[in-house]
């Protein structure tokens, strides 16, 4: 399931991130790539332990915490400290699947990557190419979103970033271990939650809405790791 989550960052927060990133060091993106993806990856990123990455990552985490849609769609258990990358003209990332397990450098923390996230930091009109292309069971999805918006998709998906042909595409990217590891179960819970919100808005706290909410929580209780 691929979900577009608008307005994770405000325009002011995007401007702040971009101004800070202008001042930082960029290194070859292959520093965090696995063996297969290292051969496919041609971009730049901010080192994981750079002070700017941690400070800006915290801004992204606060944005996630404000989003009810993120919570409902992802059911996050652990979020990898957000990283930042850029694709200048000519750069790309060929088809790959993200590593299954990620270690947070310099800490004992590790997480299983259930959900991958890309938060766009460049307005779509400022570059050409650079689409995130995600292949899932429903076909191929091409994603390019306004600055401040994010897409989440199953980390099991084969995906690529098409070559940038004009300008430079900046983004934050990271992974989430979900309380519900299975994408099919997570999608069902998301659909049910959306439906319950719709029912509530239409008929209020009808006993059937209360019962449906109970079903949601009892399914989550059955499926969640905490
Ligand atoms: Ni990837």
PDB file of C-alpha atoms and ligand atoms in Angstrom:
ATOM      1  CA  UNK A   1       0.000   0.000   0.000  1.00  0.00           C
ATOM      2  CA  UNK A   2       1.361   3.348  -1.076  1.00  0.00           C
ATOM      3  CA  UNK A   3       0.027   6.393   0.810  1.00  0.00           C
ATOM      4  CA  UNK A   4       0.546  10.099   0.105  1.00  0.00           C
ATOM      5  CA  UNK A   5       0.759  12.051   3.373  1.00  0.00           C
ATOM      6  CA  UNK A   6       0.492  15.800   2.726  1.00  0.00           C
ATOM      7  CA  UNK A   7       2.039  18.600   4.812  1.00  0.00           C
ATOM      8  CA  UNK A   8       4.407  16.675   7.072  1.00  0.00           C
ATOM      9  CA  UNK A   9       6.484  19.861   7.091  1.00  0.00           C
ATOM     10  CA  UNK A  10       5.199  23.422   6.839  1.00  0.00           C
ATOM     11  CA  UNK A  11       6.609  25.679   4.079  1.00  0.00           C
ATOM     12  CA  UNK A  12       8.681  27.474   6.760  1.00  0.00           C
ATOM     13  CA  UNK A  13      10.122  24.155   7.959  1.00  0.00           C
ATOM     14  CA  UNK A  14      10.982  23.148   4.390  1.00  0.00           C
ATOM     15  CA  UNK A  15      12.770  26.496   3.903  1.00  0.00           C
ATOM     16  CA  UNK A  16      14.652  26.001   7.164  1.00  0.00           C
ATOM     17  CA  UNK A  17      15.729  22.462   6.202  1.00  0.00           C
ATOM     18  CA  UNK A  18      16.874  23.609   2.774  1.00  0.00           C
ATOM     19  CA  UNK A  19      18.871  26.542   4.247  1.00  0.00           C
ATOM     20  CA  UNK A  20      20.622  24.211   6.714  1.00  0.00           C
ATOM     21  CA  UNK A  21      21.300  21.624   4.007  1.00  0.00           C
ATOM     22  CA  UNK A  22      22.900  24.338   1.843  1.00  0.00           C
ATOM     23  CA  UNK A  23      25.581  24.630   4.547  1.00  0.00           C
ATOM     24  CA  UNK A  24      26.234  20.947   5.114  1.00  0.00           C
ATOM     25  CA  UNK A  25      28.627  18.377   3.697  1.00  0.00           C
ATOM     26  CA  UNK A  26      27.328  15.905   1.093  1.00  0.00           C
ATOM     27  CA  UNK A  27      28.972  12.541   0.537  1.00  0.00           C
ATOM     28  CA  UNK A  28      28.489   9.669  -1.905  1.00  0.00           C
ATOM     29  CA  UNK A  29      25.122   8.027  -1.182  1.00  0.00           C
ATOM     30  CA  UNK A  30      26.680   4.570  -1.295  1.00  0.00           C
ATOM     31  CA  UNK A  31      27.748   4.969   2.374  1.00  0.00           C
ATOM     32  CA  UNK A  32      24.378   3.558   3.532  1.00  0.00           C
ATOM     33  CA  UNK A  33      23.738   1.214   0.615  1.00  0.00           C
ATOM     34  CA  UNK A  34      23.795  -2.560   0.771  1.00  0.00           C
ATOM     35  CA  UNK A  35      25.898  -4.517  -1.712  1.00  0.00           C
ATOM     36  CA  UNK A  36      23.320  -4.769  -4.482  1.00  0.00           C
ATOM     37  CA  UNK A  37      22.034  -1.231  -4.117  1.00  0.00           C
ATOM     38  CA  UNK A  38      25.566   0.222  -4.040  1.00  0.00           C
ATOM     39  CA  UNK A  39      25.830  -0.732  -7.696  1.00  0.00           C
ATOM     40  CA  UNK A  40      22.534   0.987  -8.465  1.00  0.00           C
ATOM     41  CA  UNK A  41      22.872   4.165  -6.397  1.00  0.00           C
ATOM     42  CA  UNK A  42      24.167   7.421  -7.828  1.00  0.00           C
ATOM     43  CA  UNK A  43      23.301  10.283  -5.474  1.00  0.00           C
ATOM     44  CA  UNK A  44      24.608  12.360  -2.573  1.00  0.00           C
ATOM     45  CA  UNK A  45      23.602  12.330   1.054  1.00  0.00           C
ATOM     46  CA  UNK A  46      24.357  13.971   4.383  1.00  0.00           C
ATOM     47  CA  UNK A  47      26.442  11.664   6.639  1.00  0.00           C
ATOM     48  CA  UNK A  48      24.298   9.931   9.276  1.00  0.00           C
ATOM     49  CA  UNK A  49      26.291  11.420  12.141  1.00  0.00           C
ATOM     50  CA  UNK A  50      26.414  14.994  10.797  1.00  0.00           C
ATOM     51  CA  UNK A  51      25.003  17.407  13.436  1.00  0.00           C
ATOM     52  CA  UNK A  52      22.696  18.974  10.825  1.00  0.00           C
ATOM     53  CA  UNK A  53      21.221  15.584   9.965  1.00  0.00           C
ATOM     54  CA  UNK A  54      20.260  14.934  13.584  1.00  0.00           C
ATOM     55  CA  UNK A  55      18.773  18.423  14.147  1.00  0.00           C
ATOM     56  CA  UNK A  56      16.806  18.354  10.884  1.00  0.00           C
ATOM     57  CA  UNK A  57      15.800  14.762  11.519  1.00  0.00           C
ATOM     58  CA  UNK A  58      14.193  15.868  14.772  1.00  0.00           C
ATOM     59  CA  UNK A  59      12.117  18.426  12.839  1.00  0.00           C
ATOM     60  CA  UNK A  60      10.923  15.622  10.555  1.00  0.00           C
ATOM     61  CA  UNK A  61      10.081  13.411  13.560  1.00  0.00           C
ATOM     62  CA  UNK A  62       7.997  16.241  15.053  1.00  0.00           C
ATOM     63  CA  UNK A  63       6.180  16.556  11.732  1.00  0.00           C
ATOM     64  CA  UNK A  64       5.408  12.822  11.797  1.00  0.00           C
ATOM     65  CA  UNK A  65       4.076  13.131  15.351  1.00  0.00           C
ATOM     66  CA  UNK A  66       1.540  15.764  14.205  1.00  0.00           C
ATOM     67  CA  UNK A  67       0.148  13.542  11.443  1.00  0.00           C
ATOM     68  CA  UNK A  68      -2.860  11.353  12.266  1.00  0.00           C
ATOM     69  CA  UNK A  69      -2.680   9.981   8.714  1.00  0.00           C
ATOM     70  CA  UNK A  70       0.927   8.819   9.238  1.00  0.00           C
ATOM     71  CA  UNK A  71      -0.030   7.116  12.519  1.00  0.00           C
ATOM     72  CA  UNK A  72      -3.010   5.358  10.930  1.00  0.00           C
ATOM     73  CA  UNK A  73      -1.269   4.282   7.715  1.00  0.00           C
ATOM     74  CA  UNK A  74       2.051   3.172   9.230  1.00  0.00           C
ATOM     75  CA  UNK A  75       1.298   2.190  12.866  1.00  0.00           C
ATOM     76  CA  UNK A  76       4.901   3.080  13.723  1.00  0.00           C
ATOM     77  CA  UNK A  77       6.864   1.184  16.350  1.00  0.00           C
ATOM     78  CA  UNK A  78      10.391   2.489  15.612  1.00  0.00           C
ATOM     79  CA  UNK A  79      11.441   5.239  13.204  1.00  0.00           C
ATOM     80  CA  UNK A  80      14.986   5.330  11.800  1.00  0.00           C
ATOM     81  CA  UNK A  81      16.607   8.763  12.315  1.00  0.00           C
ATOM     82  CA  UNK A  82      15.714  10.582   9.066  1.00  0.00           C
ATOM     83  CA  UNK A  83      18.473  10.893   6.459  1.00  0.00           C
ATOM     84  CA  UNK A  84      18.781  13.477   3.685  1.00  0.00           C
ATOM     85  CA  UNK A  85      19.738  12.989   0.064  1.00  0.00           C
ATOM     86  CA  UNK A  86      19.965  14.869  -3.196  1.00  0.00           C
ATOM     87  CA  UNK A  87      19.979  13.946  -6.850  1.00  0.00           C
ATOM     88  CA  UNK A  88      21.702  16.555  -8.978  1.00  0.00           C
ATOM     89  CA  UNK A  89      21.240  16.555 -12.734  1.00  0.00           C
ATOM     90  CA  UNK A  90      22.277  13.153 -14.111  1.00  0.00           C
ATOM     91  CA  UNK A  91      21.922  11.302 -10.785  1.00  0.00           C
ATOM     92  CA  UNK A  92      19.577   8.342 -10.253  1.00  0.00           C
ATOM     93  CA  UNK A  93      18.924   5.233  -8.164  1.00  0.00           C
ATOM     94  CA  UNK A  94      18.205   2.099 -10.168  1.00  0.00           C
ATOM     95  CA  UNK A  95      15.761  -0.632  -9.106  1.00  0.00           C
ATOM     96  CA  UNK A  96      16.445  -2.168  -5.699  1.00  0.00           C
ATOM     97  CA  UNK A  97      14.782  -3.407  -2.533  1.00  0.00           C
ATOM     98  CA  UNK A  98      15.811  -1.697   0.715  1.00  0.00           C
ATOM     99  CA  UNK A  99      17.848  -3.673   3.272  1.00  0.00           C
ATOM    100  CA  UNK A 100      15.589  -5.657   5.608  1.00  0.00           C
ATOM    101  CA  UNK A 101      17.322  -4.605   8.816  1.00  0.00           C
ATOM    102  CA  UNK A 102      18.958  -1.270   9.591  1.00  0.00           C
ATOM    103  CA  UNK A 103      21.366  -0.454  12.404  1.00  0.00           C
ATOM    104  CA  UNK A 104      21.491   3.073  13.761  1.00  0.00           C
ATOM    105  CA  UNK A 105      25.199   3.910  13.526  1.00  0.00           C
ATOM    106  CA  UNK A 106      26.939   4.229  16.871  1.00  0.00           C
ATOM    107  CA  UNK A 107      24.016   2.793  18.850  1.00  0.00           C
ATOM    108  CA  UNK A 108      22.742  -0.698  19.675  1.00  0.00           C
ATOM    109  CA  UNK A 109      19.433   0.231  17.997  1.00  0.00           C
ATOM    110  CA  UNK A 110      18.283  -1.753  14.992  1.00  0.00           C
ATOM    111  CA  UNK A 111      14.968  -1.976  13.227  1.00  0.00           C
ATOM    112  CA  UNK A 112      13.234  -4.115  10.639  1.00  0.00           C
ATOM    113  CA  UNK A 113      12.293  -2.000   7.641  1.00  0.00           C
ATOM    114  CA  UNK A 114       8.556  -2.546   7.064  1.00  0.00           C
ATOM    115  CA  UNK A 115       7.756   0.843   5.548  1.00  0.00           C
ATOM    116  CA  UNK A 116       9.966   3.160   3.482  1.00  0.00           C
ATOM    117  CA  UNK A 117       9.366   6.908   3.494  1.00  0.00           C
ATOM    118  CA  UNK A 118      10.395   9.736   1.168  1.00  0.00           C
ATOM    119  CA  UNK A 119       9.694  13.323   2.245  1.00  0.00           C
ATOM    120  CA  UNK A 120      10.112  15.744  -0.646  1.00  0.00           C
ATOM    121  CA  UNK A 121      12.084  18.951   0.003  1.00  0.00           C
ATOM    122  CA  UNK A 122      12.153  20.416  -3.532  1.00  0.00           C
ATOM    123  CA  UNK A 123       9.117  21.825  -5.347  1.00  0.00           C
ATOM    124  CA  UNK A 124       8.266  19.639  -8.388  1.00  0.00           C
ATOM    125  CA  UNK A 125       8.527  22.598 -10.767  1.00  0.00           C
ATOM    126  CA  UNK A 126      12.179  23.106  -9.777  1.00  0.00           C
ATOM    127  CA  UNK A 127      13.427  19.857 -11.351  1.00  0.00           C
ATOM    128  CA  UNK A 128      12.642  17.401 -14.125  1.00  0.00           C
ATOM    129  CA  UNK A 129      12.878  13.629 -13.767  1.00  0.00           C
ATOM    130  CA  UNK A 130      13.629  12.328 -10.284  1.00  0.00           C
ATOM    131  CA  UNK A 131      10.349  10.422  -9.972  1.00  0.00           C
ATOM    132  CA  UNK A 132      10.184   7.738  -7.305  1.00  0.00           C
ATOM    133  CA  UNK A 133       8.846   4.671  -9.108  1.00  0.00           C
ATOM    134  CA  UNK A 134       7.427   1.945  -6.868  1.00  0.00           C
ATOM    135  CA  UNK A 135       6.371  -1.478  -8.122  1.00  0.00           C
ATOM    136  CA  UNK A 136       3.799  -3.337  -6.063  1.00  0.00           C
ATOM    137  CA  UNK A 137       1.137  -5.971  -6.648  1.00  0.00           C
ATOM    138  CA  UNK A 138      -1.175  -3.313  -8.116  1.00  0.00           C
ATOM    139  CA  UNK A 139       1.343  -2.170 -10.729  1.00  0.00           C
ATOM    140  CA  UNK A 140       3.862   0.634 -11.075  1.00  0.00           C
ATOM    141  CA  UNK A 141       3.379   3.993  -9.338  1.00  0.00           C
ATOM    142  CA  UNK A 142       5.322   7.117 -10.242  1.00  0.00           C
ATOM    143  CA  UNK A 143       5.530   9.630  -7.406  1.00  0.00           C
ATOM    144  CA  UNK A 144       6.607  13.281  -7.364  1.00  0.00           C
ATOM    145  CA  UNK A 145       5.090  15.398  -4.590  1.00  0.00           C
ATOM    146  CA  UNK A 146       5.056  19.004  -3.383  1.00  0.00           C
ATOM    147  CA  UNK A 147       7.813  20.025  -0.948  1.00  0.00           C
ATOM    148  CA  UNK A 148       6.745  19.086   2.582  1.00  0.00           C
ATOM    149  CA  UNK A 149       4.676  16.078   1.426  1.00  0.00           C
ATOM    150  CA  UNK A 150       5.680  12.460   2.012  1.00  0.00           C
ATOM    151  CA  UNK A 151       4.996   9.082   0.485  1.00  0.00           C
ATOM    152  CA  UNK A 152       5.148   5.807   2.418  1.00  0.00           C
ATOM    153  CA  UNK A 153       5.303   2.401   0.730  1.00  0.00           C
ATOM    154  CA  UNK A 154       6.138  -1.178   1.693  1.00  0.00           C
ATOM    155  CA  UNK A 155       9.872  -1.725   2.061  1.00  0.00           C
ATOM    156  CA  UNK A 156       9.366  -5.035   0.265  1.00  0.00           C
ATOM    157  CA  UNK A 157       8.687  -3.115  -2.985  1.00  0.00           C
ATOM    158  CA  UNK A 158      11.148  -2.917  -5.837  1.00  0.00           C
ATOM    159  CA  UNK A 159      11.677   0.817  -6.470  1.00  0.00           C
ATOM    160  CA  UNK A 160      13.910   3.300  -8.254  1.00  0.00           C
ATOM    161  CA  UNK A 161      14.474   7.013  -8.739  1.00  0.00           C
ATOM    162  CA  UNK A 162      14.551   8.072 -12.391  1.00  0.00           C
ATOM    163  CA  UNK A 163      17.446  10.278 -13.573  1.00  0.00           C
ATOM    164  CA  UNK A 164      17.137  13.982 -12.784  1.00  0.00           C
ATOM    165  CA  UNK A 165      17.390  15.834 -16.103  1.00  0.00           C
ATOM    166  CA  UNK A 166      17.144  19.433 -14.790  1.00  0.00           C
ATOM    167  CA  UNK A 167      17.772  20.971 -11.372  1.00  0.00           C
ATOM    168  CA  UNK A 168      18.322  19.053  -8.139  1.00  0.00           C
ATOM    169  CA  UNK A 169      15.902  16.931  -6.120  1.00  0.00           C
ATOM    170  CA  UNK A 170      16.319  17.075  -2.330  1.00  0.00           C
ATOM    171  CA  UNK A 171      14.517  14.794   0.079  1.00  0.00           C
ATOM    172  CA  UNK A 172      14.523  13.181   3.477  1.00  0.00           C
ATOM    173  CA  UNK A 173      14.292   9.399   3.533  1.00  0.00           C
ATOM    174  CA  UNK A 174      14.017   6.820   6.285  1.00  0.00           C
ATOM    175  CA  UNK A 175      12.401   3.554   7.329  1.00  0.00           C
ATOM    176  CA  UNK A 176       9.852   2.527   9.898  1.00  0.00           C
ATOM    177  CA  UNK A 177       9.347  -0.700  11.795  1.00  0.00           C
ATOM    178  CA  UNK A 178       5.588  -0.970  12.081  1.00  0.00           C
ATOM    179  CA  UNK A 179       3.685  -2.538  14.946  1.00  0.00           C
ATOM    180  CA  UNK A 180       2.080  -4.621  12.161  1.00  0.00           C
ATOM    181  CA  UNK A 181       4.807  -6.093   9.965  1.00  0.00           C
ATOM    182  CA  UNK A 182       2.523  -7.546   7.280  1.00  0.00           C
ATOM    183  CA  UNK A 183       1.546  -4.998   4.640  1.00  0.00           C
ATOM    184  CA  UNK A 184      -1.785  -6.727   3.912  1.00  0.00           C
ATOM    185  CA  UNK A 185      -2.862  -6.604   7.559  1.00  0.00           C
ATOM    186  CA  UNK A 186      -1.645  -3.022   7.903  1.00  0.00           C
ATOM    187  CA  UNK A 187      -3.643  -2.026   4.797  1.00  0.00           C
ATOM    188  CA  UNK A 188      -6.799  -3.642   6.188  1.00  0.00           C
ATOM    189  CA  UNK A 189      -6.432  -1.750   9.464  1.00  0.00           C
ATOM    190  CA  UNK A 190      -5.892   1.508   7.576  1.00  0.00           C
ATOM    191  CA  UNK A 191      -8.979   0.935   5.409  1.00  0.00           C
ATOM    192  CA  UNK A 192     -11.038   0.061   8.485  1.00  0.00           C
ATOM    193  CA  UNK A 193      -9.823   3.142  10.344  1.00  0.00           C
ATOM    194  CA  UNK A 194     -10.679   5.398   7.387  1.00  0.00           C
ATOM    195  CA  UNK A 195     -14.117   3.819   7.123  1.00  0.00           C
ATOM    196  CA  UNK A 196     -14.770   4.270  10.849  1.00  0.00           C
ATOM    197  CA  UNK A 197     -13.811   7.961  10.604  1.00  0.00           C
ATOM    198  CA  UNK A 198     -16.266   8.315   7.700  1.00  0.00           C
ATOM    199  CA  UNK A 199     -19.065   6.569   9.608  1.00  0.00           C
ATOM    200  CA  UNK A 200     -18.421   8.723  12.697  1.00  0.00           C
ATOM    201  CA  UNK A 201     -18.604  11.914  10.661  1.00  0.00           C
ATOM    202  CA  UNK A 202     -21.893  10.806   9.080  1.00  0.00           C
ATOM    203  CA  UNK A 203     -23.796   9.266  11.971  1.00  0.00           C
ATOM    204  CA  UNK A 204     -21.804  10.226  15.076  1.00  0.00           C
ATOM    205  CA  UNK A 205     -21.231   7.866  17.983  1.00  0.00           C
ATOM    206  CA  UNK A 206     -23.840   5.337  16.908  1.00  0.00           C
ATOM    207  CA  UNK A 207     -23.540   1.960  18.718  1.00  0.00           C
ATOM    208  CA  UNK A 208     -22.442   0.420  15.402  1.00  0.00           C
ATOM    209  CA  UNK A 209     -19.545   2.919  15.214  1.00  0.00           C
ATOM    210  CA  UNK A 210     -18.544   1.976  18.749  1.00  0.00           C
ATOM    211  CA  UNK A 211     -18.676  -1.706  17.797  1.00  0.00           C
ATOM    212  CA  UNK A 212     -16.568  -1.113  14.662  1.00  0.00           C
ATOM    213  CA  UNK A 213     -14.008   0.781  16.732  1.00  0.00           C
ATOM    214  CA  UNK A 214     -13.875  -2.236  19.021  1.00  0.00           C
ATOM    215  CA  UNK A 215     -13.243  -4.491  16.030  1.00  0.00           C
ATOM    216  CA  UNK A 216     -10.377  -2.213  14.931  1.00  0.00           C
ATOM    217  CA  UNK A 217      -8.705  -2.341  18.334  1.00  0.00           C
ATOM    218  CA  UNK A 218      -9.226  -6.055  18.755  1.00  0.00           C
ATOM    219  CA  UNK A 219      -7.632  -6.725  15.368  1.00  0.00           C
ATOM    220  CA  UNK A 220      -4.730  -4.422  16.281  1.00  0.00           C
ATOM    221  CA  UNK A 221      -4.354  -6.210  19.627  1.00  0.00           C
ATOM    222  CA  UNK A 222      -4.213  -9.531  17.755  1.00  0.00           C
ATOM    223  CA  UNK A 223      -1.618  -8.363  15.209  1.00  0.00           C
ATOM    224  CA  UNK A 224       0.543  -5.732  16.937  1.00  0.00           C
ATOM    225  CA  UNK A 225       4.102  -6.180  18.195  1.00  0.00           C
ATOM    226  CA  UNK A 226       4.903  -3.572  20.814  1.00  0.00           C
TER     227      UNK A 226
HETATM  228 NI1  LIG B   1      15.373   2.448  -1.615  1.00  0.00          NI
END
